[in-house]
Amino acid sequence: MAGASKKPHVLAFPFPIPGHTNSLMHFCRRLAACDVTITYASNPSNMKLMHQTRDLIADPHAKSNVRIVEVSDNPGNSMRSSNDLAKGDPSENLEKPIVAVRAMAASVRELIRKLQEDGNPVCCMITDTFNGFTQDLADEFGIPRAVFWTSNAISDIYHLFLPELMSKGFVPVASKFSLPSRKTDELITFLPGCPPMPATDLPLSFYYDHPILGMVCDGASRFAEARFALCNTYEELEPHAVATLRSEMKSSYFPVGPCLSPAFFAGESTAVGRSSELLSPEDLACLEWLDTQKESSVIYVSFGSVATMSVEQFQELARGLERSNQPFVLVLRKTLVADPSVHDFFEGLKQRIGKRGIVISWAPQMHVLLHPAVGGFLTHCGWNSTVEGICAGVPMLAWPCMAEQNVNCKELVEHWKLAIPVQDDRDKSSTVSVSSERIADLVVRLMRGDEGREMRARAREFREATAAAIAEGGSSDRNLKAFAQALRDFV
């Protein structure tokens, strides 16, 4: 082949929220080590984070293979940082990036054209599943598209069959608290690899009132057109879902995850350095506090960068942690609770708990989860947080809020047995769905009970399996190299 000696050059285009941009960059970091050149299109607010992630590449040659290019996301709709996404409204948190990514499309088109004119054309586009419209860009320039799914394989099945779920009336899913039943009692029996299931078990983003339903539908409608599908999971974690997708999809399907910082696979947590350049004073104070705690005694509580909570529910959560008498790290992101009265409550909480717990505005999650003092994780079940908990070998309390987090929760609780569900069958439409008494009981069960000890041992086994998948010769490593070879066939 005439161009066989040339290195493949790909363009990576994420969905511009932190969890998605960082996962794709971590994948690109590993792909670059396979001698693939990558141009990564980032909106302005994520540039610093992307450079920090790229700098984790130890090999100078591989690092030089990744070039981060800033593309406009429209100054009139500029994105904010991960700690300042919105004023407590999840729909605003998610609608702004939808506007931004559409605005980025024109700049990305010009970037592809310029790369061609400069004699450095791309042979493939790697774009987030949510960016379904990028299939048009790939078709326009005659280059293949690889769709990058930041979550798990079982959710990939649901998205692959979303058009059929819609045509048969199962989606949009009607919440039992807001609409009369609409196919909520009829079981879905046509999803390959899945047992019969009610529509209410589908991702929360398939519900009629979810702010990203339209974008999810657009992305799913173009999913099957991609030449390749890359998934942030690994074969040993979801063998049946992976096998199903490989048999059902025309695209080549590569589970290449987890796409995380290399520190998660470095072995003992003590191997993780604490660079003052990357950690804020608040971060360092949190880690120093953890240094004073007993091994596996602290429960870490975080709801990610987008989810929100009523002030009443937050107060119950805090009272539950207080009532449990367990040391804790609680992340009170300034957009988690919209009601300003939470800050008065917060001051009173600090006085009552003394040195038994700390409340911070943001946390260095990798360092916290890998710290030997942390023995449990109360999480919203975002996929990044889920796999970070697995990779750290930490059992979880699962409290899903939005998107596909209910699916992740089900996997954690029922299939992998690494978590206890937080919510019960009460009316989840109320401002308080989980009482402080229940939260306290769950914390005690996870941190001091036999159930938690068994999960902790199981979590360590999962951690070892995950590290093996990502290591040289493991399943994710083989899939990564197979994808890199497929790219070489295009040049």
mmCIF file of N, CA and C in Angstrom, residues 22-87:
data_model
loop_
_atom_site.group_PDB
_atom_site.id
_atom_site.type_symbol
_atom_site.label_atom_id
_atom_site.label_comp_id
_atom_site.label_asym_id
_atom_site.label_seq_id
_atom_site.Cartn_x
_atom_site.Cartn_y
_atom_site.Cartn_z
ATOM 1 N N ASN A 22 -12.627 13.963 29.532
ATOM 2 C CA ASN A 22 -11.482 13.328 30.181
ATOM 3 C C ASN A 22 -11.363 11.860 29.786
ATOM 4 N N SER A 23 -12.492 11.150 29.682
ATOM 5 C CA SER A 23 -12.441 9.742 29.270
ATOM 6 C C SER A 23 -11.841 9.601 27.886
ATOM 7 N N LEU A 24 -12.286 10.456 26.966
ATOM 8 C CA LEU A 24 -11.761 10.370 25.597
ATOM 9 C C LEU A 24 -10.281 10.718 25.565
ATOM 10 N N MET A 25 -9.856 11.713 26.344
ATOM 11 C CA MET A 25 -8.438 12.050 26.368
ATOM 12 C C MET A 25 -7.599 10.915 26.952
ATOM 13 N N HIS A 26 -8.101 10.248 27.986
ATOM 14 C CA HIS A 26 -7.361 9.110 28.539
ATOM 15 C C HIS A 26 -7.235 7.997 27.503
ATOM 16 N N PHE A 27 -8.283 7.794 26.702
ATOM 17 C CA PHE A 27 -8.175 6.813 25.617
ATOM 18 C C PHE A 27 -7.128 7.265 24.602
ATOM 19 N N CYS A 28 -7.172 8.542 24.222
ATOM 20 C CA CYS A 28 -6.203 9.064 23.256
ATOM 21 C C CYS A 28 -4.777 8.952 23.785
ATOM 22 N N ARG A 29 -4.622 9.147 25.097
ATOM 23 C CA ARG A 29 -3.299 9.005 25.721
ATOM 24 C C ARG A 29 -2.746 7.609 25.460
ATOM 25 N N ARG A 30 -3.576 6.591 25.575
ATOM 26 C CA ARG A 30 -3.129 5.215 25.341
ATOM 27 C C ARG A 30 -2.958 4.923 23.855
ATOM 28 N N LEU A 31 -3.859 5.467 23.028
ATOM 29 C CA LEU A 31 -3.760 5.246 21.585
ATOM 30 C C LEU A 31 -2.478 5.857 21.027
ATOM 31 N N ALA A 32 -2.066 7.001 21.580
ATOM 32 C CA ALA A 32 -0.842 7.654 21.122
ATOM 33 C C ALA A 32 0.378 6.765 21.342
ATOM 34 N N ALA A 33 0.345 5.946 22.378
ATOM 35 C CA ALA A 33 1.455 5.035 22.647
ATOM 36 C C ALA A 33 1.552 3.930 21.601
ATOM 37 N N CYS A 34 0.496 3.774 20.790
ATOM 38 C CA CYS A 34 0.499 2.808 19.679
ATOM 39 C C CYS A 34 0.985 3.459 18.387
ATOM 40 N N ASP A 35 1.631 4.601 18.518
ATOM 41 C CA ASP A 35 2.196 5.360 17.393
ATOM 42 C C ASP A 35 1.105 5.841 16.437
ATOM 43 N N VAL A 36 0.056 6.380 17.020
ATOM 44 C CA VAL A 36 -1.017 7.033 16.275
ATOM 45 C C VAL A 36 -0.984 8.522 16.620
ATOM 46 N N THR A 37 -1.040 9.374 15.599
ATOM 47 C CA THR A 37 -1.075 10.815 15.820
ATOM 48 C C THR A 37 -2.511 11.259 16.041
ATOM 49 N N ILE A 38 -2.725 12.095 17.052
ATOM 50 C CA ILE A 38 -4.081 12.494 17.435
ATOM 51 C C ILE A 38 -4.173 14.008 17.508
ATOM 52 N N THR A 39 -5.156 14.575 16.841
ATOM 53 C CA THR A 39 -5.530 15.971 17.024
ATOM 54 C C THR A 39 -6.812 15.981 17.843
ATOM 55 N N TYR A 40 -6.732 16.547 19.039
ATOM 56 C CA TYR A 40 -7.851 16.529 19.981
ATOM 57 C C TYR A 40 -8.502 17.910 20.003
ATOM 58 N N ALA A 41 -9.767 17.987 19.592
ATOM 59 C CA ALA A 41 -10.490 19.258 19.537
ATOM 60 C C ALA A 41 -11.147 19.538 20.881
ATOM 61 N N SER A 42 -10.710 20.605 21.553
ATOM 62 C CA SER A 42 -11.235 20.942 22.879
ATOM 63 C C SER A 42 -11.848 22.333 22.871
ATOM 64 N N ASN A 43 -12.947 22.486 23.601
ATOM 65 C CA ASN A 43 -13.484 23.836 23.789
ATOM 66 C C ASN A 43 -12.620 24.569 24.828
ATOM 67 N N PRO A 44 -12.686 25.892 24.874
ATOM 68 C CA PRO A 44 -11.738 26.659 25.706
ATOM 69 C C PRO A 44 -11.706 26.273 27.175
ATOM 70 N N SER A 45 -12.866 26.009 27.783
ATOM 71 C CA SER A 45 -12.885 25.795 29.226
ATOM 72 C C SER A 45 -12.243 24.477 29.645
ATOM 73 N N ASN A 46 -12.067 23.535 28.703
ATOM 74 C CA ASN A 46 -11.484 22.244 29.050
ATOM 75 C C ASN A 46 -10.011 22.126 28.663
ATOM 76 N N MET A 47 -9.428 23.189 28.127
ATOM 77 C CA MET A 47 -8.047 23.108 27.641
ATOM 78 C C MET A 47 -7.057 22.731 28.745
ATOM 79 N N LYS A 48 -7.166 23.373 29.914
ATOM 80 C CA LYS A 48 -6.218 23.096 30.995
ATOM 81 C C LYS A 48 -6.316 21.641 31.443
ATOM 82 N N LEU A 49 -7.544 21.149 31.619
ATOM 83 C CA LEU A 49 -7.739 19.757 32.037
ATOM 84 C C LEU A 49 -7.163 18.796 31.013
ATOM 85 N N MET A 50 -7.355 19.087 29.720
ATOM 86 C CA MET A 50 -6.861 18.193 28.673
ATOM 87 C C MET A 50 -5.329 18.161 28.651
ATOM 88 N N HIS A 51 -4.694 19.300 28.843
ATOM 89 C CA HIS A 51 -3.234 19.321 28.884
ATOM 90 C C HIS A 51 -2.715 18.543 30.092
ATOM 91 N N GLN A 52 -3.386 18.637 31.232
ATOM 92 C CA GLN A 52 -2.974 17.879 32.418
ATOM 93 C C GLN A 52 -3.074 16.386 32.158
ATOM 94 N N THR A 53 -4.142 15.966 31.483
ATOM 95 C CA THR A 53 -4.317 14.546 31.187
ATOM 96 C C THR A 53 -3.268 14.072 30.196
ATOM 97 N N ARG A 54 -3.018 14.871 29.158
ATOM 98 C CA ARG A 54 -1.984 14.494 28.187
ATOM 99 C C ARG A 54 -0.626 14.370 28.859
ATOM 100 N N ASP A 55 -0.352 15.212 29.835
ATOM 101 C CA ASP A 55 0.958 15.218 30.489
ATOM 102 C C ASP A 55 1.199 13.962 31.323
ATOM 103 N N LEU A 56 0.167 13.126 31.498
ATOM 104 C CA LEU A 56 0.354 11.856 32.199
ATOM 105 C C LEU A 56 1.083 10.838 31.330
ATOM 106 N N ILE A 57 1.254 11.150 30.033
ATOM 107 C CA ILE A 57 1.978 10.247 29.142
ATOM 108 C C ILE A 57 3.464 10.320 29.493
ATOM 109 N N ALA A 58 4.018 9.206 29.916
ATOM 110 C CA ALA A 58 5.411 9.196 30.366
ATOM 111 C C ALA A 58 6.395 9.227 29.194
ATOM 112 N N ASP A 59 6.045 8.552 28.101
ATOM 113 C CA ASP A 59 6.932 8.458 26.944
ATOM 114 C C ASP A 59 6.890 9.761 26.139
ATOM 115 N N PRO A 60 8.004 10.483 26.024
ATOM 116 C CA PRO A 60 8.001 11.756 25.288
ATOM 117 C C PRO A 60 7.542 11.613 23.839
ATOM 118 N N HIS A 61 7.895 10.483 23.183
ATOM 119 C CA HIS A 61 7.480 10.272 21.798
ATOM 120 C C HIS A 61 5.961 10.140 21.709
ATOM 121 N N ALA A 62 5.382 9.351 22.620
ATOM 122 C CA ALA A 62 3.923 9.185 22.611
ATOM 123 C C ALA A 62 3.235 10.505 22.927
ATOM 124 N N LYS A 63 3.808 11.283 23.866
ATOM 125 C CA LYS A 63 3.215 12.568 24.217
ATOM 126 C C LYS A 63 3.182 13.503 23.016
ATOM 127 N N SER A 64 4.237 13.442 22.203
ATOM 128 C CA SER A 64 4.291 14.309 21.021
ATOM 129 C C SER A 64 3.255 13.925 19.975
ATOM 130 N N ASN A 65 2.676 12.732 20.109
ATOM 131 C CA ASN A 65 1.656 12.288 19.168
ATOM 132 C C ASN A 65 0.293 12.913 19.431
ATOM 133 N N VAL A 66 0.128 13.584 20.561
ATOM 134 C CA VAL A 66 -1.170 14.175 20.911
ATOM 135 C C VAL A 66 -1.065 15.692 20.823
ATOM 136 N N ARG A 67 -1.868 16.271 19.942
ATOM 137 C CA ARG A 67 -1.918 17.731 19.808
ATOM 138 C C ARG A 67 -3.322 18.197 20.165
ATOM 139 N N ILE A 68 -3.419 19.116 21.113
ATOM 140 C CA ILE A 68 -4.708 19.638 21.557
ATOM 141 C C ILE A 68 -4.949 20.969 20.853
ATOM 142 N N VAL A 69 -6.070 21.054 20.155
ATOM 143 C CA VAL A 69 -6.410 22.249 19.396
ATOM 144 C C VAL A 69 -7.675 22.862 19.990
ATOM 145 N N GLU A 70 -7.612 24.136 20.318
ATOM 146 C CA GLU A 70 -8.787 24.819 20.852
ATOM 147 C C GLU A 70 -9.720 25.207 19.711
ATOM 148 N N VAL A 71 -10.984 24.822 19.833
ATOM 149 C CA VAL A 71 -11.984 25.190 18.835
ATOM 150 C C VAL A 71 -13.105 25.952 19.530
ATOM 151 N N SER A 72 -13.631 26.927 18.841
ATOM 152 C CA SER A 72 -14.646 27.805 19.427
ATOM 153 C C SER A 72 -15.932 27.041 19.695
ATOM 154 N N ASP A 73 -16.538 27.318 20.874
ATOM 155 C CA ASP A 73 -17.860 26.769 21.165
ATOM 156 C C ASP A 73 -18.893 27.885 21.218
ATOM 157 N N ASN A 74 -18.577 29.009 20.541
ATOM 158 C CA ASN A 74 -19.462 30.163 20.438
ATOM 159 C C ASN A 74 -19.365 31.001 21.707
ATOM 160 N N PRO A 75 -18.725 32.161 21.647
ATOM 161 C CA PRO A 75 -18.570 33.005 22.836
ATOM 162 C C PRO A 75 -19.884 33.354 23.505
ATOM 163 N N GLY A 76 -20.961 33.360 22.752
ATOM 164 C CA GLY A 76 -22.255 33.680 23.343
ATOM 165 C C GLY A 76 -22.818 32.572 24.194
ATOM 166 N N ASN A 77 -22.243 31.362 24.068
ATOM 167 C CA ASN A 77 -22.714 30.229 24.865
ATOM 168 C C ASN A 77 -21.533 29.502 25.475
ATOM 169 N N SER A 78 -20.571 30.266 25.995
ATOM 170 C CA SER A 78 -19.334 29.666 26.475
ATOM 171 C C SER A 78 -19.582 28.728 27.641
ATOM 172 N N MET A 79 -18.799 27.637 27.657
ATOM 173 C CA MET A 79 -18.915 26.658 28.727
ATOM 174 C C MET A 79 -18.189 27.141 29.966
ATOM 175 N N ARG A 80 -18.661 26.699 31.112
ATOM 176 C CA ARG A 80 -17.959 26.987 32.350
ATOM 177 C C ARG A 80 -17.220 25.750 32.818
ATOM 178 N N SER A 81 -16.423 25.904 33.855
ATOM 179 C CA SER A 81 -15.597 24.806 34.331
ATOM 180 C C SER A 81 -16.445 23.764 35.054
ATOM 181 N N SER A 82 -15.815 22.638 35.367
ATOM 182 C CA SER A 82 -16.538 21.539 35.992
ATOM 183 C C SER A 82 -17.100 21.906 37.357
ATOM 184 N N ASN A 83 -16.546 22.905 38.013
ATOM 185 C CA ASN A 83 -17.035 23.292 39.328
ATOM 186 C C ASN A 83 -18.058 24.418 39.258
ATOM 187 N N ASP A 84 -18.410 24.867 38.045
ATOM 188 C CA ASP A 84 -19.309 26.004 37.908
ATOM 189 C C ASP A 84 -20.209 25.802 36.697
ATOM 190 N N LEU A 85 -20.827 24.638 36.621
ATOM 191 C CA LEU A 85 -21.598 24.304 35.431
ATOM 192 C C LEU A 85 -22.942 24.995 35.378
ATOM 193 N N ALA A 86 -23.608 25.162 36.505
ATOM 194 C CA ALA A 86 -24.944 25.739 36.501
ATOM 195 C C ALA A 86 -25.329 26.130 37.908
ATOM 196 N N LYS A 87 -26.511 26.690 38.031
ATOM 197 C CA LYS A 87 -26.971 27.123 39.347
ATOM 198 C C LYS A 87 -27.965 26.112 39.916
#
